[in-house]
Short mmCIF file of C-alpha atoms and ligand atoms in Angstrom, two decimals:
data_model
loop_
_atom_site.label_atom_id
_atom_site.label_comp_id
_atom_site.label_asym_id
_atom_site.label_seq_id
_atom_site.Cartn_x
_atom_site.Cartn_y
_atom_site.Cartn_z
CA UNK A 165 117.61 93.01 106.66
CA UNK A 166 116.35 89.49 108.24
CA UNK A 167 115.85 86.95 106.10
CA UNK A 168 116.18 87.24 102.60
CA UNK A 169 116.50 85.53 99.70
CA UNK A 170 119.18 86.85 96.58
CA UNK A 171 117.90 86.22 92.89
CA UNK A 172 120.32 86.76 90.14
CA UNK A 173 120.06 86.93 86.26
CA UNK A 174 122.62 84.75 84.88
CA UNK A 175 121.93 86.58 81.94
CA UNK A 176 123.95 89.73 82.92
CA UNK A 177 124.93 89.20 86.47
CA UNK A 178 122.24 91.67 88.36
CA UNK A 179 120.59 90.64 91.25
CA UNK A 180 118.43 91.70 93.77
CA UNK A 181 118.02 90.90 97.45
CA UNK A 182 114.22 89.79 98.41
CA UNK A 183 112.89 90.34 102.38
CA UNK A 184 110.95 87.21 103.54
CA UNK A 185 107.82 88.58 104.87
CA UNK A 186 105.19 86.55 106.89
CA UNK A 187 106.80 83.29 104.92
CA UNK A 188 106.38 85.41 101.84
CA UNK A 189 108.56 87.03 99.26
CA UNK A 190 107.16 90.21 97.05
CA UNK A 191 106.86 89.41 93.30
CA UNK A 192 107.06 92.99 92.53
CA UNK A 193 110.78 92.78 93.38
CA UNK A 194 111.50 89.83 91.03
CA UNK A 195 109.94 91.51 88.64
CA UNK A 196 111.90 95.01 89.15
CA UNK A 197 114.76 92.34 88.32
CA UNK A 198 113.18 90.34 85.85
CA UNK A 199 110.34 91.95 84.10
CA UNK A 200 108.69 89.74 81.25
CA UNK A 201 109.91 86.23 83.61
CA UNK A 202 107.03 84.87 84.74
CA UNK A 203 106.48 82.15 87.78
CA UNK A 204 105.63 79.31 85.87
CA UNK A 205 103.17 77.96 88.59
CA UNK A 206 100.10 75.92 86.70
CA UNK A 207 97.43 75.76 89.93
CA UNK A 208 98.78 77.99 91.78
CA UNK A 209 100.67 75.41 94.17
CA UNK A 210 103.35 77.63 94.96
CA UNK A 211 101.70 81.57 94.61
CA UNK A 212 99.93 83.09 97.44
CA UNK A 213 97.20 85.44 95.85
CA UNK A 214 96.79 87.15 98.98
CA UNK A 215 97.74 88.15 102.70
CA UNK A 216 94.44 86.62 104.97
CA UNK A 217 93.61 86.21 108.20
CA UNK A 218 90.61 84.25 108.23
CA UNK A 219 91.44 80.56 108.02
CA UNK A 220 95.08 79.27 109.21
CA UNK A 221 95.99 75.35 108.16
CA UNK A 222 99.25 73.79 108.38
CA UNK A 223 99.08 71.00 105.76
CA UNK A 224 102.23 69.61 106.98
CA UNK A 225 100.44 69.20 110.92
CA UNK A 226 97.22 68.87 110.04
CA UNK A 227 95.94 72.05 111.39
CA UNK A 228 93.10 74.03 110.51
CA UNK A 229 91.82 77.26 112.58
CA UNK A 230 89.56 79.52 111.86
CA UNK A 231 90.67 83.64 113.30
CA UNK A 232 92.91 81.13 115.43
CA UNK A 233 90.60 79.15 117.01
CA UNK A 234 90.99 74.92 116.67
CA UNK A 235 88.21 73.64 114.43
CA UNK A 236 88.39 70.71 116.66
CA UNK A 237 86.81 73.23 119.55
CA UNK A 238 84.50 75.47 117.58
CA UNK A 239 83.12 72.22 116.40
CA UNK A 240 82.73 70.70 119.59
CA UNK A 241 81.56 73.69 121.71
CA UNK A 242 80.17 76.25 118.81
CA UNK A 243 77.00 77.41 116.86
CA UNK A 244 77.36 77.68 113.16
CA UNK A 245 75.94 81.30 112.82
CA UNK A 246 78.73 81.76 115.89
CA UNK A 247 81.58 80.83 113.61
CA UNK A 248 79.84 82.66 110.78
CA UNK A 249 80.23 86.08 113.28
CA UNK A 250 84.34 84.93 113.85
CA UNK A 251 84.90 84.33 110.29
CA UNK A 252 83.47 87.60 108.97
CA UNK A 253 84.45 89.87 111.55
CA UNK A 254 87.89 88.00 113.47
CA UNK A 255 86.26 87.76 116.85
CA UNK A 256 84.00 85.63 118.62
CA UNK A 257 80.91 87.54 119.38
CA UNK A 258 79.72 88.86 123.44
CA UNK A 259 76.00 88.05 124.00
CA UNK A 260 74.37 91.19 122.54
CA UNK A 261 76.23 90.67 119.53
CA UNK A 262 75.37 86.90 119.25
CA UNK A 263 71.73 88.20 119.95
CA UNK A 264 71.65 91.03 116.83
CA UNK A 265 73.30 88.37 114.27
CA UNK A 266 71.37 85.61 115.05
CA UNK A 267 68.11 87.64 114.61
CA UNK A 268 69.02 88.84 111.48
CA UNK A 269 70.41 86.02 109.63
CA UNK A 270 66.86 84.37 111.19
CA UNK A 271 64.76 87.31 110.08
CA UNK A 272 66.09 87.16 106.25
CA UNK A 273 65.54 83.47 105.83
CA UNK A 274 62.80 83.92 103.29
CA UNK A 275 62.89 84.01 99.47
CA UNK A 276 60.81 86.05 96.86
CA UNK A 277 58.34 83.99 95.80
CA UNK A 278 59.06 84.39 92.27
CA UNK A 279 62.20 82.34 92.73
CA UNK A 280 60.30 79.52 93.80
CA UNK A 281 57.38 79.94 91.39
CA UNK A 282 59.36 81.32 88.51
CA UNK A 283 62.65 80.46 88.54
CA UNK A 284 63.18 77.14 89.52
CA UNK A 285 59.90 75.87 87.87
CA UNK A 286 61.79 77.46 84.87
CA UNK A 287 64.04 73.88 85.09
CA UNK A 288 63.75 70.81 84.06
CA UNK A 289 62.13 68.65 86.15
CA UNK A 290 65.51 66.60 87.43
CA UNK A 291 67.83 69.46 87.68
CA UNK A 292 70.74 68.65 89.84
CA UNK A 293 69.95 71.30 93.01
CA UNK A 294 73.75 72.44 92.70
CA UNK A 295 72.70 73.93 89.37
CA UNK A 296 69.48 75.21 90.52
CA UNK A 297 71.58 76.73 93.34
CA UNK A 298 74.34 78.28 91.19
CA UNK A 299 71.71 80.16 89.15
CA UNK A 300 69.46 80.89 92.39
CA UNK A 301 72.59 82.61 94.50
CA UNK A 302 73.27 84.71 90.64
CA UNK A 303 69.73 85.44 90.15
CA UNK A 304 70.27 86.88 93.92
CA UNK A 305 71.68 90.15 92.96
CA UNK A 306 68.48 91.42 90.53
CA UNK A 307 66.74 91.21 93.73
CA UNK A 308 69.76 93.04 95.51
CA UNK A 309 70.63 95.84 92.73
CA UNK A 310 71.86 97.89 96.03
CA UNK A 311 74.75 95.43 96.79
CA UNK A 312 76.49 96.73 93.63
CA UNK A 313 77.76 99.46 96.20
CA UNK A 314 80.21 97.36 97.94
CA UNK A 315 82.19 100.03 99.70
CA UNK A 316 79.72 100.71 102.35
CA UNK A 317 80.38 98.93 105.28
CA UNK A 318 76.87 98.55 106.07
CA UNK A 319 75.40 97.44 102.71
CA UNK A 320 78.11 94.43 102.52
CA UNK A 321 76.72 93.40 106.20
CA UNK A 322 73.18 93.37 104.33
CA UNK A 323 74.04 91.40 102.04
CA UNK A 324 76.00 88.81 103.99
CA UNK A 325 73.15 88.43 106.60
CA UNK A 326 70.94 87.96 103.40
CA UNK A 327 73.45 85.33 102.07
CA UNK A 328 73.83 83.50 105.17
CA UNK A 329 70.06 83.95 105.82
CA UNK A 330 69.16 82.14 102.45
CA UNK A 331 71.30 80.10 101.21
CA UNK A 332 69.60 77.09 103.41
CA UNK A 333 65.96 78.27 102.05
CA UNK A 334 67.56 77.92 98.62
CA UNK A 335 68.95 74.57 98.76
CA UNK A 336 66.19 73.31 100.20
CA UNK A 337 63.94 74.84 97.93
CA UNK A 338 66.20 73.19 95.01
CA UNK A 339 65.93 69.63 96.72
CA UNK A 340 62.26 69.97 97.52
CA UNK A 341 61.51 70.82 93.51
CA UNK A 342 63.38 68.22 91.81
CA UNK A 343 61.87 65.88 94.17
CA UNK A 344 58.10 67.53 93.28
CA UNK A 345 57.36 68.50 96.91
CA UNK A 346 55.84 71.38 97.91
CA UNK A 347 58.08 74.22 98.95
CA UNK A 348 58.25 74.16 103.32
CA UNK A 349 59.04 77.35 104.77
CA UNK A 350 61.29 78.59 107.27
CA UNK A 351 60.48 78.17 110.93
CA UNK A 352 62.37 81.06 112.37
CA UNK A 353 62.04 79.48 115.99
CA UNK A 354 64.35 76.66 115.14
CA UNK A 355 67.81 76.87 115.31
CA UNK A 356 70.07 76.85 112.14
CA UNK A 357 70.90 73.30 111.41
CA UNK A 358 67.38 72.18 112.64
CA UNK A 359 65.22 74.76 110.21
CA UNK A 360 67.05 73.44 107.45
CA UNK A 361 66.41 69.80 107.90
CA UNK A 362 62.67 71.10 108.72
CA UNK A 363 63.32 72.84 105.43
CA UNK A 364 64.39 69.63 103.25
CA UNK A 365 62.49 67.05 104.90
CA UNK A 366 59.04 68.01 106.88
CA UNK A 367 56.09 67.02 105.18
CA UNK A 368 53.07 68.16 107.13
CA UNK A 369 54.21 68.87 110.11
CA UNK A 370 55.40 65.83 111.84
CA UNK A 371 59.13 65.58 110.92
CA UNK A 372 61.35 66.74 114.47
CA UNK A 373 65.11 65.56 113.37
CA UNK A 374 66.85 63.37 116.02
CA UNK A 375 69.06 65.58 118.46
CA UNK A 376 72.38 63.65 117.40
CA UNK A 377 71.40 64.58 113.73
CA UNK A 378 71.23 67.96 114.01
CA UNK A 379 74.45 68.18 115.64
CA UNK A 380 75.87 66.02 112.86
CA UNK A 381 74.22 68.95 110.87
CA UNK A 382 75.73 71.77 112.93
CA UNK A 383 79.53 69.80 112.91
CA UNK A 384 79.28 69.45 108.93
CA UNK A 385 78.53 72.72 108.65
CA UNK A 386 81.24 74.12 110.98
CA UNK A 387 83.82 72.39 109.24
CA UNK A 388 83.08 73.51 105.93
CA UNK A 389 82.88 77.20 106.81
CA UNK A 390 86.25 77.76 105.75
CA UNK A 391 89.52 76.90 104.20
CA UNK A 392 91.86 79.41 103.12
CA UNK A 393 92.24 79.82 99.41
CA UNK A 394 91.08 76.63 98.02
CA UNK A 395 89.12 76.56 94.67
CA UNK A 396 85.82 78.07 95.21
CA UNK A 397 87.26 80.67 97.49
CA UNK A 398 89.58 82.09 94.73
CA UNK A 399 86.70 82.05 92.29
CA UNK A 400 84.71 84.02 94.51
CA UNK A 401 87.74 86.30 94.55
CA UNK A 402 88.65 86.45 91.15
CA UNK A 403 85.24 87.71 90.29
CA UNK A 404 85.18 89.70 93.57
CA UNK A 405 87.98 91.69 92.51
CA UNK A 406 86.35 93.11 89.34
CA UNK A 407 83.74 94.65 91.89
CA UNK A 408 81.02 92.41 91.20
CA UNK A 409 78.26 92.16 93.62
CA UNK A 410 78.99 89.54 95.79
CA UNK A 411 75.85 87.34 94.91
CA UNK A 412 77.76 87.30 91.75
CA UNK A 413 81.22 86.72 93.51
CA UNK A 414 79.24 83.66 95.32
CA UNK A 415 77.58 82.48 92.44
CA UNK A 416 81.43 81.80 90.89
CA UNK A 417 82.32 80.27 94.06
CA UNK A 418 79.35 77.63 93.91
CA UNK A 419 79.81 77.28 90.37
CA UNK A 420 83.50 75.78 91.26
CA UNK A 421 82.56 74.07 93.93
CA UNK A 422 80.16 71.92 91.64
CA UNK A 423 83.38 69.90 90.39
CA UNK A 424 83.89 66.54 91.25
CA UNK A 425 87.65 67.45 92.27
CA UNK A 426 86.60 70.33 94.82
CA UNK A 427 83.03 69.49 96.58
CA UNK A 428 81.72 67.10 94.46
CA UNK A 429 84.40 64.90 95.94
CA UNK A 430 82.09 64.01 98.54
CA UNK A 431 79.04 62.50 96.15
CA UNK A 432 82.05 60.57 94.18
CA UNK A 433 82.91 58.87 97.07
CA UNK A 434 79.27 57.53 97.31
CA UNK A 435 79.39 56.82 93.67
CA UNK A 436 82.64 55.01 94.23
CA UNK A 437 81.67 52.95 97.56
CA UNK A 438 78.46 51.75 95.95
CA UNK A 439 80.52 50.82 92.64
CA UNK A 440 83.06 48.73 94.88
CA UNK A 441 79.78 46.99 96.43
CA UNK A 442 81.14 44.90 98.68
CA UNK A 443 83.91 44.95 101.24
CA UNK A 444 85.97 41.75 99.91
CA UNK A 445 86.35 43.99 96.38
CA UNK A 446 87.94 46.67 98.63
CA UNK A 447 91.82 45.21 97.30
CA UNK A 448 90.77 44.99 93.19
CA UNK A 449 89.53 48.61 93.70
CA UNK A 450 92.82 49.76 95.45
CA UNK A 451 94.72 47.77 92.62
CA UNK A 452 93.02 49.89 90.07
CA UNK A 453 94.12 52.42 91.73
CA UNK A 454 97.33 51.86 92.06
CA UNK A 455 97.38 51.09 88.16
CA UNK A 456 96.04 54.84 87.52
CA UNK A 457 92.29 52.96 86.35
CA UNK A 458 90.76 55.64 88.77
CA UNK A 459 91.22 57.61 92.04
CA UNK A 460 90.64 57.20 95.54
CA UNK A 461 87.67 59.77 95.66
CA UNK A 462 87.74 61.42 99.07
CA UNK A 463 91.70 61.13 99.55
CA UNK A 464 94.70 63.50 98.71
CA UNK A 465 94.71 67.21 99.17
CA UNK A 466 96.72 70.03 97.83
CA UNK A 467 97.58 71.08 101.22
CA UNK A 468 97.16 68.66 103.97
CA UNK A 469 100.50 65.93 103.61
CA UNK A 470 98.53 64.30 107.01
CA UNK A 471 95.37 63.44 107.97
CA UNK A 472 92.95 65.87 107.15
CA UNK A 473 91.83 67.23 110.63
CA UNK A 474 87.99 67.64 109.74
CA UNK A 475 88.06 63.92 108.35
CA UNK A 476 89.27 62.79 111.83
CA UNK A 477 85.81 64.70 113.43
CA UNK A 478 83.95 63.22 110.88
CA UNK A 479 84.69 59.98 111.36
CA UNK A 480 83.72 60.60 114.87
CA UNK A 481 80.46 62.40 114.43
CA UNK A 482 79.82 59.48 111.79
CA UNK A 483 80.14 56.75 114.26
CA UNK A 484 77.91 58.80 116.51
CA UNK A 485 75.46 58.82 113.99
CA UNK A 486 75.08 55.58 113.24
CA UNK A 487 74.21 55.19 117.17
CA UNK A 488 71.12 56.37 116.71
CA UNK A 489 70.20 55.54 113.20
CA UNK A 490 71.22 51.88 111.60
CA UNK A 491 74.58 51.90 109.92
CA UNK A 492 74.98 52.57 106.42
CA UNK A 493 76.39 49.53 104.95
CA UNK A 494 79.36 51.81 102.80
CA UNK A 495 80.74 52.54 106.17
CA UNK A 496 82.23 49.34 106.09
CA UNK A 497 84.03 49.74 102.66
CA UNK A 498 84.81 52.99 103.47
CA UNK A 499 86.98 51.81 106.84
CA UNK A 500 88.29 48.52 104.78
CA UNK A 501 89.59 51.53 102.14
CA UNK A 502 91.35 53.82 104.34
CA UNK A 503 92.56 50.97 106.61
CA UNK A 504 94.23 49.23 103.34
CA UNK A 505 95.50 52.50 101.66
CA UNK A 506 97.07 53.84 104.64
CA UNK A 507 99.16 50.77 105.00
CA UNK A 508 99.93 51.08 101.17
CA UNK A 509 103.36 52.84 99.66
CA UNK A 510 101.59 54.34 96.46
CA UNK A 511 99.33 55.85 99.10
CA UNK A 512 102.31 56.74 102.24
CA UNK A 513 104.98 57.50 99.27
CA UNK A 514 102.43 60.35 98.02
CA UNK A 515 101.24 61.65 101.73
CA UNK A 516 97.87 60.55 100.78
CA UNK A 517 95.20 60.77 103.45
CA UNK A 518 91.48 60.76 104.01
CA UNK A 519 90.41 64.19 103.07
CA UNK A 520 87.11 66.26 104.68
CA UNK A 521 84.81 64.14 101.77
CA UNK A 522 85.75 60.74 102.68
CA UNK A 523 83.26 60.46 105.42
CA UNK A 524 80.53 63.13 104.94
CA UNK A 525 78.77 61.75 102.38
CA UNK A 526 77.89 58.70 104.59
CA UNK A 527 76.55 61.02 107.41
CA UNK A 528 74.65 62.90 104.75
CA UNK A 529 73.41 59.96 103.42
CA UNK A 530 72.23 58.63 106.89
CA UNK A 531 70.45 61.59 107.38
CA UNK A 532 68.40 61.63 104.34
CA UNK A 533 69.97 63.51 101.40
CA UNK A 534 70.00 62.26 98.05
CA UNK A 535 74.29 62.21 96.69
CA UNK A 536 73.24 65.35 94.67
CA UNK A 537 72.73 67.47 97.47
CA UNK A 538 75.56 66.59 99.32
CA UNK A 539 77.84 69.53 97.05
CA UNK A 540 75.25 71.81 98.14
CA UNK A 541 75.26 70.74 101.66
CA UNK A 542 79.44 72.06 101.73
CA UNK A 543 78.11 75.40 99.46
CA UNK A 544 75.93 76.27 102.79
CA UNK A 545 78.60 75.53 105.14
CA UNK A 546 81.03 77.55 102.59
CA UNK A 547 78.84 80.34 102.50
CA UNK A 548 80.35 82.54 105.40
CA UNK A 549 83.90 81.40 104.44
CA UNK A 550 83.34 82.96 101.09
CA UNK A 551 81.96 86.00 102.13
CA UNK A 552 84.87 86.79 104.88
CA UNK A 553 86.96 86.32 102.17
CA UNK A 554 85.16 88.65 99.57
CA UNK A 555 84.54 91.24 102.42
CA UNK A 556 88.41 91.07 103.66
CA UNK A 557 89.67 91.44 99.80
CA UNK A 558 86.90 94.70 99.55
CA UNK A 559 88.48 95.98 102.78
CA UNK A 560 91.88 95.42 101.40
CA UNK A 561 90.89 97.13 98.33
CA UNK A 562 92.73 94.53 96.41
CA UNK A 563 93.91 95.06 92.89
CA UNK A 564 91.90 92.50 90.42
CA UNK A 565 93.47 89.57 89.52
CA UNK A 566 95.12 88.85 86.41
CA UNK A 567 97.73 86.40 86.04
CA UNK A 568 100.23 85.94 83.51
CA UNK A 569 100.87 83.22 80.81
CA UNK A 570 104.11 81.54 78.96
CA UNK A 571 102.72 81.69 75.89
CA UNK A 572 103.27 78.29 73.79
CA UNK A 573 101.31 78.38 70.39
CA UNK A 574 101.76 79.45 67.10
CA UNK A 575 104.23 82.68 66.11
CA UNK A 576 103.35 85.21 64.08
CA UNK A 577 101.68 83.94 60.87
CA UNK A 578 99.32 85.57 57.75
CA UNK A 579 96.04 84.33 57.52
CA UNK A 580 95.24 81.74 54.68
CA UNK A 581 92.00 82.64 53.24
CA UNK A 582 89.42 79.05 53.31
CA UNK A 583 90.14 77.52 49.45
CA UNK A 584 93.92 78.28 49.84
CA UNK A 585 94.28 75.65 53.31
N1 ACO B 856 93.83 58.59 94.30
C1 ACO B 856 94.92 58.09 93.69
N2 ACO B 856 96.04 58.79 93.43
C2 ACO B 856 96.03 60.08 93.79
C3 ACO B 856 94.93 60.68 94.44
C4 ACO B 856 93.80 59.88 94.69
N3 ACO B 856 92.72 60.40 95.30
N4 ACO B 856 95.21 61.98 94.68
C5 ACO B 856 96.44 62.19 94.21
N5 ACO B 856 96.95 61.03 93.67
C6 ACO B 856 98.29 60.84 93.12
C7 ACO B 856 98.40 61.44 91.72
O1 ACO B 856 98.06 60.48 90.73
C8 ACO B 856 99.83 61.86 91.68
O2 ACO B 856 100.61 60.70 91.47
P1 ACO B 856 101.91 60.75 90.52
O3 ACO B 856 102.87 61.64 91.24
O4 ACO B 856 102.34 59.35 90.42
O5 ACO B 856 101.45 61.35 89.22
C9 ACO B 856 100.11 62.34 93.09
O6 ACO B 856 99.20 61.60 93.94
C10 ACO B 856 99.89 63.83 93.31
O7 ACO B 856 98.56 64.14 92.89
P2 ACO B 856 98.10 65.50 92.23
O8 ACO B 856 96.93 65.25 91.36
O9 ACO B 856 99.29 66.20 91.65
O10 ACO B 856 97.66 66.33 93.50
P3 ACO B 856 96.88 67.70 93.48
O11 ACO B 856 97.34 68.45 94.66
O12 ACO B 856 96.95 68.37 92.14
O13 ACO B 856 95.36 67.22 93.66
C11 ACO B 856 93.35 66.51 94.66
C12 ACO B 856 94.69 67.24 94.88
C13 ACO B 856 92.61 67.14 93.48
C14 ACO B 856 92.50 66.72 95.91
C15 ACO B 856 93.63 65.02 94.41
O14 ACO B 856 94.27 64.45 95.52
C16 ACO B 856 92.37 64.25 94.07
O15 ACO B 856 91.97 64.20 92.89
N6 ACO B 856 91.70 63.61 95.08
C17 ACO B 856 90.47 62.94 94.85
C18 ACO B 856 89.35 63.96 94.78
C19 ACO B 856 89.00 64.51 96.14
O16 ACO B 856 88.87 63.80 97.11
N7 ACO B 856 88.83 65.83 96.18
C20 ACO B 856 88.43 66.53 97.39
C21 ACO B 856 89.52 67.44 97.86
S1 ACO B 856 89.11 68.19 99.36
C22 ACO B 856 88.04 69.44 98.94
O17 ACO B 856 88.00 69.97 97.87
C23 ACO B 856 87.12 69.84 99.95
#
């Protein structure tokens, strides 16, 4: 054997030798030992759910690749429905192939009117679009009753075109409602990133988005399209693996995505630069932090111990941004704040760093979205992420997932009937 690890019971001396596989050691050998001993592992900061070869990120380095390509080159030299093609099927795609995908995730950009006419006119008036969008991507699958059969190869390509296709027509269509706008199609002659600022923006005709935006656009979106197991991308999975249609699966992943710990991150740190105001309150704010008041929204991660590697292009593509449009003012905060907490031991003693939120939400904000958008903004970029994921765990044919608990509340009692408590 190579390397192992040797786990004994104290209790009555038996042990059993574990293989270290791929940096991982099988539970179902621990538990041949120790059936009814659970890992005790609240978050899941030490388990790995799954063997995947989609995303790889060294939190330690400050690495992130997608099927083993450097972010930092897809997003310089890549397309987003490109990287879409690598995530879902491991390979970059030759021309033809390009050529088929990008039609169809162009042709399928449309929704059924009902959604726009029924279902989101069903809301109130100032729903936040990342709730419209959660129902819209669940409401999905009554359209798509066929993508219940998710063991044919070819229907589960349907429906991902049709995810990838929509979810920008959706989104927008959420924005443009809660703002009272009429609904703007899809031009299928622009590319990606531009047809959905057309999407969100364009009011009769005359809005063309600067170039430098729409390759702000395109960069967001690359670096959002994937990252391993985080929290959306194990809610897609966990209802994935009951054999839920995947506009189901999806719908969980928005749906966790929504929190203000996972992509809402990126709208707190608006919240939070435009509540420190000014850059001279910068040190009172990191104080406060420092006292546990609040957190540094848009710093920390569970995995990166170094500087996030997509905050490091965003800061770029930010400053890039702001050559061609004037400079949001909470730029300014936002360098005072990372320049003061990287020199600061709470911050160094915990490995905190800028994470991908700390500088989105000023691009997105530069180029026009309201802060409540900005979750659904990562939810497009996410989409093909999620879906490589779901469609690698089908492929699998992954057992669903159902963790264990220590139980910690009451033992056995009789039940005391309502006058007798
Ligand atoms: N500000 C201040 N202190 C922090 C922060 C922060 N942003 N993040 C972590 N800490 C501190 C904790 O208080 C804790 O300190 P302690 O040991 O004294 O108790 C220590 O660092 C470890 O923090 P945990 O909460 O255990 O780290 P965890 O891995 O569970 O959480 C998380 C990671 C949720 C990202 C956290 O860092 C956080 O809340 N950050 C702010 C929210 C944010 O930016 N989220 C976006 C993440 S990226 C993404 O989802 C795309």
């Amino acid at each position: 054997m190579g390397e192992s690890i040797t786990v004994t019971d104290n209790r009555n001396g038996a042990s059993v030798e574990i293989p270290i596989v791929d940096g991982g050691v099988d539970s179902a050998r621990w538990r041949d030992l120790l059936g009814g001993v659970w890992f005790y592992d609240p978050g899941m900061a030490s388990t790995a759910v799954t063997s995947s070869a989609v995303a790889e990120i060294d939190g330690e380095a400050g690495i992130l690749r997608y099927r083993g390509y450097p972010i930092e080159q897809l997003a310089r030299s890549s397309t987003f429905p490109e990287v879409a093609y690598l995530l879902m099927y491991g390979e970059l795609p030759d021309e033809a192939q390009l050529a088929e995908w990008s039609y169809d995730i162009t042709r399928h950009t449309f929704i059924h009117e009902n959604f726009r006419k029924r279902i989101y006119d069903a809301f109130h008036y100032d729903a936040h679009p990342m709730g419209l969008l959660v129902s819209g991507v669940a409401g999905l699958s009554t359209f798509y009753p066929e993508a219940k059969d998710i063991f044919d190869p070819e229907n589960r390509r349907a429906q991902v075109v049709r995810m990838i296709a929509k979810m920008p027509t959706l989104a927008a269509a959420a924005y443009r409602f809660s703002r009272g706008l009429p609904f703007q199609f899809p031009d299928n002659e622009d590319d990606y990133p531009t047809r959905f600022l057309k999407m969100m923006f364009d009011i009769g005709g005359e809005y063309q988005p600067d170039p430098a935006l729409v390759q702000a656009m395109r960069v967001l979106f690359i670096l959002h399209a994937d990252h391993g197991q985080n929290c959306s991308t194990t809610a897609t999975r966990v209802v994935g693996s009951s054999h839920a249609d995947p506009y189901t699966a999806i719908a969980a992943g928005c749906a966790a995505l929504y929190g203000p710990l996972h992509g809402g991150a990126n709208e707190a740190v608006i919240n939070m630069l435009n509540g420190i105001g000014d850059y001279d309150s910068v040190d009172d704010f990191i104080a406060g932090v420092k006292e546990g008041k609040q957190r540094l929204m848009g710093f920390g991660h569970r995995i990166y111990k170094n500087y996030d590697p997509r905050a490091v292009i965003i800061k770029a593509a930010a400053h890039d941004v702001f050559k061609v449009i004037d400079k949001n003012p909470l730029l300014d905060i936002a360098l005072k704040l990372e320049e003061v907490a990287l020199a600061d031991d709470y911050f160094i003693s915990r490995r905190l760093y800028p994470n991908v939120d700390f500088y989105s939400g000023l691009i997105y904000q530069a180029l026009g979205f309201p802060t409540n958008m900005f979750t659904v903004l990562f939810a497009i970029g996410r989409t093909p992420g999620w879906l490589a994921h779901w469609n690698e765990m089908v492929e699998q044919n992954s057992r669903i997932y159902r963790p264990r608990q220590i139980y910690t509340g009451a033992p056995l009692r009789d039940y005391v009937a309502i006058e007798d408590r």
